[in-house]
Short mmCIF file of C-alpha atoms and ligand atoms in Angstrom, two decimals:
data_model
loop_
_atom_site.label_atom_id
_atom_site.label_comp_id
_atom_site.label_asym_id
_atom_site.label_seq_id
_atom_site.Cartn_x
_atom_site.Cartn_y
_atom_site.Cartn_z
CA MET A 19 -125.86 122.58 17.06
CA PHE A 20 -127.49 122.60 13.86
CA HIS A 21 -126.16 123.97 10.71
CA ALA A 22 -129.01 124.47 8.67
CA GLU A 23 -125.92 125.37 5.14
CA LYS A 24 -124.04 122.34 5.78
CA PHE A 25 -127.38 120.20 5.99
CA ILE A 26 -128.70 121.58 2.75
CA GLU A 27 -125.56 120.77 1.27
CA LYS A 28 -125.35 117.07 2.55
CA THR A 29 -128.74 116.17 1.69
CA ILE A 30 -128.78 117.45 -1.90
CA SER A 31 -126.35 115.63 -2.44
CA ASN A 32 -127.59 112.47 0.01
CA LEU A 33 -130.43 112.81 -2.38
CA GLN A 34 -128.37 113.01 -6.10
CA LYS A 35 -127.18 109.77 -5.03
CA GLU A 36 -130.74 108.14 -3.14
CA ILE A 37 -132.79 108.84 -6.17
CA LYS A 38 -132.01 107.00 -9.07
CA GLY A 39 -135.29 107.77 -11.48
CA LYS A 40 -138.28 110.47 -10.80
CA ALA A 41 -139.37 111.24 -7.64
CA LEU A 42 -143.38 112.55 -6.89
CA ILE A 43 -143.40 115.47 -3.62
CA ALA A 44 -146.31 115.54 -1.81
CA PHE A 45 -147.25 119.25 -1.48
CA SER A 46 -149.10 121.06 0.90
CA GLY A 47 -147.38 124.66 1.72
CA GLY A 48 -146.21 124.15 4.55
CA VAL A 49 -142.66 124.65 6.08
CA ASP A 50 -141.89 120.97 5.52
CA SER A 51 -142.93 120.21 2.65
CA THR A 52 -141.68 123.17 1.02
CA VAL A 53 -138.36 122.73 2.03
CA CYS A 54 -138.50 119.67 1.35
CA THR A 55 -138.98 120.32 -1.85
CA ALA A 56 -136.80 123.22 -2.52
CA LEU A 57 -134.11 121.10 -1.20
CA VAL A 58 -134.70 117.99 -3.70
CA ASN A 59 -135.30 119.88 -7.05
CA LYS A 60 -131.71 121.20 -6.07
CA ALA A 61 -131.50 117.36 -6.04
CA ILE A 62 -132.74 116.28 -9.27
CA GLY A 63 -134.43 119.05 -11.05
CA LYS A 64 -137.41 117.98 -13.17
CA GLN A 65 -137.02 114.87 -12.38
CA LEU A 66 -139.12 115.39 -9.39
CA ILE A 67 -142.85 116.72 -9.40
CA ALA A 68 -144.95 118.28 -7.36
CA VAL A 69 -148.24 117.03 -6.69
CA HIS A 70 -150.73 119.38 -4.44
CA VAL A 71 -153.66 117.31 -3.28
CA ASP A 72 -157.05 120.14 -2.61
CA THR A 73 -159.02 117.50 -0.17
CA GLY A 74 -161.55 120.33 0.77
CA TYR A 75 -160.47 120.37 4.38
CA MET A 76 -157.80 123.21 3.11
CA ARG A 77 -157.48 126.77 5.13
CA LYS A 78 -160.09 129.84 2.73
CA ASN A 79 -157.76 129.79 -0.44
CA GLU A 80 -154.94 128.09 0.57
CA SER A 81 -155.11 125.68 -2.30
CA GLU A 82 -154.68 128.96 -4.52
CA GLN A 83 -151.98 130.16 -3.28
CA VAL A 84 -150.19 126.79 -3.19
CA LYS A 85 -150.53 126.55 -6.71
CA GLN A 86 -149.29 130.20 -6.78
CA MET A 87 -146.13 128.58 -4.39
CA MET A 88 -145.48 126.32 -6.71
CA GLU A 89 -144.97 128.36 -9.76
CA ASP A 90 -142.83 130.61 -7.43
CA LEU A 91 -140.65 127.78 -6.85
CA GLY A 92 -139.96 127.11 -10.07
CA VAL A 93 -141.23 122.48 -9.50
CA ASN A 94 -143.01 121.14 -12.03
CA TYR A 95 -146.13 120.24 -10.32
CA ARG A 96 -149.74 119.01 -10.52
CA TYR A 97 -152.47 119.87 -9.16
CA ILE A 98 -155.69 117.28 -8.13
CA THR A 99 -159.22 118.17 -6.75
CA ALA A 100 -160.20 115.19 -4.35
CA SER A 101 -162.93 116.95 -2.34
CA ARG A 102 -165.86 114.66 -3.65
CA GLU A 103 -163.47 111.92 -3.27
CA TYR A 104 -162.75 112.48 0.88
CA PHE A 105 -166.06 113.84 1.61
CA GLN A 106 -167.41 110.32 0.89
CA ALA A 107 -164.75 108.06 2.01
CA LEU A 108 -165.11 110.42 5.99
CA LYS A 109 -168.50 109.66 5.65
CA GLY A 110 -170.00 108.58 8.72
CA VAL A 111 -166.31 108.78 10.66
CA GLU A 112 -166.01 109.98 14.28
CA ASP A 113 -163.08 107.94 15.51
CA PRO A 114 -159.64 110.46 15.22
CA GLU A 115 -157.55 107.42 14.53
CA LYS A 116 -160.06 106.19 11.94
CA LYS A 117 -160.43 110.20 10.12
CA ARG A 118 -156.26 110.20 9.65
CA LYS A 119 -155.69 106.94 7.93
CA ILE A 120 -158.22 107.05 6.05
CA ILE A 121 -156.44 110.24 5.15
CA GLY A 122 -153.88 109.09 5.14
CA GLU A 123 -154.01 106.15 2.82
CA LYS A 124 -156.12 108.30 -0.01
CA PHE A 125 -153.11 110.39 -0.19
CA ILE A 126 -150.59 107.39 -1.13
CA ARG A 127 -153.09 106.09 -3.43
CA ILE A 128 -154.01 109.37 -5.61
CA PHE A 129 -149.33 110.10 -5.63
CA GLU A 130 -150.43 105.84 -6.23
CA LYS A 131 -152.00 106.56 -9.53
CA VAL A 132 -150.19 110.05 -9.64
CA ALA A 133 -146.95 107.65 -9.92
CA ARG A 134 -148.00 104.73 -12.40
CA LYS A 135 -149.12 107.23 -15.30
CA GLU A 136 -145.39 109.33 -15.11
CA LYS A 137 -143.38 106.17 -14.10
CA ILE A 138 -142.30 107.29 -10.65
CA ASP A 139 -140.73 106.04 -8.55
CA TYR A 140 -140.39 107.52 -5.64
CA LEU A 141 -142.09 109.08 -3.11
CA VAL A 142 -141.11 112.20 -0.95
CA GLN A 143 -143.14 113.22 2.03
CA GLY A 144 -141.62 116.18 4.37
CA THR A 145 -141.47 113.55 7.68
CA ILE A 146 -140.71 115.74 10.55
CA ALA A 147 -139.12 113.97 13.91
CA PRO A 148 -141.74 114.95 16.30
CA ASP A 149 -144.62 113.71 13.47
CA TRP A 150 -143.13 110.11 13.67
CA ILE A 151 -141.79 109.92 17.44
CA GLU A 152 -145.99 110.33 18.63
CA SER A 153 -146.60 108.26 15.71
CA GLY A 154 -145.53 105.20 18.08
CA GLY A 155 -143.25 102.33 16.92
CA GLY A 156 -140.60 100.64 19.07
CA LEU A 157 -141.22 101.54 22.52
CA ARG A 158 -142.98 104.16 21.85
CA ASP A 159 -147.20 105.53 22.40
CA THR A 160 -149.21 106.02 19.63
CA ILE A 161 -150.34 109.63 20.43
CA LYS A 162 -151.57 110.02 16.84
CA SER A 163 -150.88 108.78 13.64
CA HIS A 164 -149.43 112.26 11.88
CA HIS A 165 -150.92 111.67 8.16
CA ASN A 166 -147.59 111.61 6.74
CA VAL A 167 -146.49 108.48 9.05
CA GLY A 168 -149.85 106.07 10.07
CA GLY A 169 -151.64 106.36 7.33
CA LEU A 170 -148.86 104.81 4.93
CA PRO A 171 -150.41 101.88 3.59
CA LYS A 172 -148.90 98.13 4.14
CA ASP A 173 -147.85 97.66 0.30
CA MET A 174 -146.78 100.60 -1.29
CA LYS A 175 -145.10 99.72 -3.96
CA LEU A 176 -143.01 103.35 -3.67
CA THR A 177 -140.21 104.36 -2.19
CA LEU A 178 -140.20 106.32 0.23
CA VAL A 179 -137.73 109.43 1.50
CA GLU A 180 -137.83 111.70 4.05
CA PRO A 181 -134.93 114.03 4.37
CA LEU A 182 -136.47 116.33 7.25
CA ARG A 183 -136.63 112.90 9.51
CA ASP A 184 -134.38 113.97 11.60
CA LEU A 185 -135.07 117.50 11.98
CA TYR A 186 -137.66 119.82 14.77
CA LYS A 187 -138.79 122.60 13.82
CA ASP A 188 -137.31 125.20 14.40
CA GLU A 189 -134.08 123.34 12.57
CA VAL A 190 -136.83 123.39 9.42
CA ARG A 191 -137.20 126.56 9.65
CA LYS A 192 -133.56 127.46 9.66
CA VAL A 193 -133.07 125.41 6.74
CA ALA A 194 -136.09 127.83 4.72
CA ARG A 195 -134.36 130.89 5.91
CA ALA A 196 -131.08 129.90 4.54
CA LEU A 197 -132.91 128.20 1.19
CA GLY A 198 -134.41 132.34 1.11
CA LEU A 199 -138.34 130.64 1.95
CA GLN A 200 -140.69 133.50 2.49
CA VAL A 201 -142.78 130.08 3.98
CA SER A 202 -140.14 130.32 7.00
CA GLU A 203 -142.10 131.61 9.77
CA ARG A 204 -145.62 130.04 8.50
CA GLN A 205 -147.27 128.23 11.26
CA PRO A 206 -148.01 124.47 10.64
CA PHE A 207 -150.85 123.07 9.26
CA PRO A 208 -151.19 119.37 9.48
CA GLY A 209 -151.76 117.24 7.04
CA PRO A 210 -155.49 115.73 7.34
CA GLY A 211 -156.11 119.95 7.87
CA LEU A 212 -159.04 120.72 8.97
CA ALA A 213 -160.63 117.46 9.02
CA ILE A 214 -159.20 117.42 12.83
CA ARG A 215 -160.00 120.54 13.88
CA ILE A 216 -163.81 119.33 13.15
CA ILE A 217 -165.01 117.02 16.23
CA GLY A 218 -166.64 113.90 15.10
CA GLU A 219 -168.24 113.77 11.63
CA ALA A 220 -166.52 115.88 9.31
CA THR A 221 -169.62 116.69 6.70
CA PRO A 222 -168.79 119.23 4.55
CA GLU A 223 -171.14 121.67 5.84
CA ARG A 224 -169.51 121.46 9.54
CA THR A 225 -165.81 122.03 7.25
CA ARG A 226 -167.37 125.23 5.71
CA LEU A 227 -168.35 126.50 9.84
CA VAL A 228 -164.87 125.27 11.15
CA ARG A 229 -163.19 127.10 7.89
CA GLU A 230 -164.92 130.30 8.12
CA ALA A 231 -163.96 130.22 12.24
CA CYS A 232 -159.95 129.61 11.38
CA ASP A 233 -159.86 132.32 8.38
CA ILE A 234 -161.56 135.04 11.69
CA VAL A 235 -159.33 133.73 14.51
CA GLU A 236 -156.22 133.72 11.64
CA LYS A 237 -157.00 137.44 10.63
CA GLU A 238 -157.75 138.73 14.08
CA ILE A 239 -154.65 137.60 16.00
CA GLU A 240 -152.09 138.55 13.34
CA ARG A 241 -153.82 142.13 13.22
CA GLY A 242 -153.93 142.28 16.66
CA ALA A 243 -150.00 140.92 16.97
CA GLU A 244 -149.38 143.98 14.00
CA GLN A 245 -150.90 146.58 16.25
CA GLY A 246 -149.01 145.47 19.16
CA LEU A 247 -150.93 143.69 21.14
CA LEU A 248 -149.69 140.56 21.57
CA GLU A 249 -147.21 138.15 20.48
CA LEU A 250 -147.79 136.38 17.72
CA PRO A 251 -148.51 132.50 18.56
CA TRP A 252 -146.61 129.79 16.87
CA GLN A 253 -150.32 128.30 16.28
CA TYR A 254 -153.12 129.55 16.30
CA PHE A 255 -157.05 128.67 14.89
CA ALA A 256 -160.19 127.24 15.57
CA VAL A 257 -161.60 124.05 16.26
CA LEU A 258 -165.32 122.43 15.72
CA ILE A 259 -166.79 120.88 19.08
CA PRO A 260 -170.92 119.98 17.59
CA ILE A 261 -172.35 120.30 20.66
CA LYS A 262 -175.62 122.10 20.86
CA THR A 263 -175.98 125.07 23.05
CA VAL A 264 -178.25 127.18 23.99
CA GLY A 265 -178.27 131.45 23.12
CA VAL A 266 -180.60 134.35 22.14
CA HIS A 267 -179.79 136.01 18.18
CA GLY A 268 -181.42 139.22 18.52
CA ASP A 269 -184.91 138.34 20.70
CA LYS A 270 -185.02 134.75 19.04
CA ARG A 271 -183.62 132.20 20.63
CA ALA A 272 -180.65 129.94 18.94
CA TYR A 273 -179.87 126.22 19.64
CA GLY A 274 -176.11 125.67 17.59
CA ASN A 275 -172.56 124.60 17.62
CA THR A 276 -169.69 125.74 20.01
CA ILE A 277 -166.34 126.62 18.58
CA ALA A 278 -163.52 127.16 20.31
CA ILE A 279 -160.05 128.83 20.26
CA ARG A 280 -156.39 127.99 20.42
CA ALA A 281 -154.18 129.85 20.30
CA VAL A 282 -150.25 128.13 21.19
CA GLN A 283 -146.52 128.76 21.95
CA SER A 284 -144.18 126.14 21.45
CA VAL A 285 -140.35 125.38 20.12
CA ASP A 286 -140.83 121.97 18.60
CA ALA A 287 -144.21 120.72 19.06
CA MET A 288 -143.97 118.55 21.50
CA THR A 289 -144.71 120.45 24.18
CA CYS A 290 -146.66 123.98 23.86
CA HIS A 291 -147.85 125.99 26.61
CA TYR A 292 -151.56 127.65 25.25
CA SER A 293 -150.93 131.83 24.94
CA THR A 294 -152.46 134.59 26.60
CA ILE A 295 -154.81 136.58 23.94
CA PRO A 296 -156.12 140.42 24.96
CA HIS A 297 -159.92 139.96 26.46
CA GLU A 298 -160.35 143.01 23.13
CA VAL A 299 -158.85 140.26 20.37
CA LEU A 300 -161.21 138.24 22.17
CA ASP A 301 -163.88 139.50 21.97
CA THR A 302 -163.20 140.71 19.05
CA ILE A 303 -163.28 136.80 17.74
CA SER A 304 -166.40 135.68 19.29
CA THR A 305 -168.43 138.78 17.91
CA LYS A 306 -166.88 138.37 14.03
CA ILE A 307 -167.71 134.06 14.42
CA THR A 308 -170.94 134.49 16.02
CA ASN A 309 -172.00 136.99 13.47
CA THR A 310 -170.47 135.40 10.32
CA LEU A 311 -171.62 131.93 11.01
CA LYS A 312 -175.30 133.40 12.59
CA GLU A 313 -177.59 130.57 14.01
CA LYS A 314 -175.27 128.05 12.99
CA VAL A 315 -172.52 129.13 15.96
CA ASN A 316 -173.24 130.89 19.07
CA ARG A 317 -171.17 130.16 21.95
CA ILE A 318 -167.49 130.39 21.27
CA VAL A 319 -165.35 129.56 24.19
CA TYR A 320 -160.65 129.90 25.09
CA ASP A 321 -158.59 126.66 25.13
CA VAL A 322 -155.70 126.58 28.34
CA THR A 323 -154.41 123.56 28.43
CA ASN A 324 -150.59 123.23 27.90
CA LYS A 325 -149.37 120.19 26.36
CA PRO A 326 -149.26 117.49 28.29
CA PRO A 327 -151.36 116.92 28.88
CA GLY A 328 -153.42 118.31 26.04
CA THR A 329 -151.69 118.05 22.20
CA VAL A 330 -151.62 121.66 19.74
CA GLU A 331 -154.74 119.96 17.84
CA TRP A 332 -157.92 118.38 19.27
CA GLU A 333 -157.65 114.79 17.54
P1 LIG B 26 -149.91 117.92 17.77
O1 LIG B 26 -151.99 118.00 18.00
O2 LIG B 26 -149.75 116.21 17.37
O3 LIG B 26 -149.49 118.03 16.97
O4 LIG B 26 -150.06 118.12 19.40
C1 LIG B 26 -148.25 118.58 16.97
C2 LIG B 26 -147.86 119.58 15.25
O5 LIG B 26 -148.23 118.94 15.09
C3 LIG B 26 -149.08 119.03 13.77
N1 LIG B 26 -149.91 118.22 13.50
C4 LIG B 26 -149.91 117.30 11.78
N2 LIG B 26 -148.61 117.51 11.40
N3 LIG B 26 -149.67 115.69 9.86
C5 LIG B 26 -148.72 116.62 9.66
O6 LIG B 26 -147.62 117.05 8.76
C6 LIG B 26 -150.20 115.72 11.26
O7 LIG B 26 -150.78 114.36 10.56
C7 LIG B 26 -150.17 116.50 12.26
N4 LIG B 26 -150.98 116.38 13.17
C8 LIG B 26 -151.02 117.29 14.27
C9 LIG B 26 -149.62 120.71 14.70
O8 LIG B 26 -150.72 120.65 14.02
C10 LIG B 26 -149.58 120.94 15.74
O9 LIG B 26 -148.09 121.26 14.53
#
């Protein structure tokens, strides 16, 4: 059985032996990177620099919240705004694997720049078991290249440290609880961010649409759970499908995009079952999205696919 306290003790002692200098950690504010940061911070203190990159594909107000989290953790940090660079790099790119690889490589190039400037030799990542299992390697098929695995360029100069490599999400959450981190129950958010929740090209305008829709889905599902209407799903979000359909707004013809609502239950992200959301909650989400994104979105669908055969994210 997994024992969080023992894991923490052993990991801190291993990290002290493994890291012989300054280290950089990619901080997204999710459970994995927060747990990782807390552990490495305990092991090497100010020798660690947490770096958060605002890629432009973060959720509503997320980067500001992440900044506050780094303050609260008392970690040495750098905050980098790179949205223009990311939007430029993804211009015209539709293929999901290409999107993932471009985003992953961009992260590393930014980290390398910081590392050169600050004379850092180690890169710490919060990679967990499902990330590398599903990214292929060895005998396994590549389901999708998780950005913190598949996007690593071959010529990367930094030495990689991955303290959570053997853990599954439920175990990471146990470590988070043992460390007293509030983030322990936060729903997962993928490294490539909203870019993989937009089918096709992830333009700034499409990102704005999916960001608003994601915010509404999160708020309404959390409100429903607080009112006891449903059990909070493991993960819940919106996906933009850039397929236009005909609708009607007031007495006018509409011709807009489609938003899919995705909500799933899972234990370790290796499999999932779609959540049953009460129709009154779906109704509110549908009305709020189409009212907020008038003329842009006029159709809302609910995804009833399990994993397998689907995956949690659409790309
Ligand atoms: P999939 O879509 O592969 O997702 O069924 C399983 C879990 O992993 C998250 N996910 C990612 N997490 N980097 C991450 O850190 C990624 O590139 C990535 N892609 C998917 C997804 O949100 C779900 O929780």
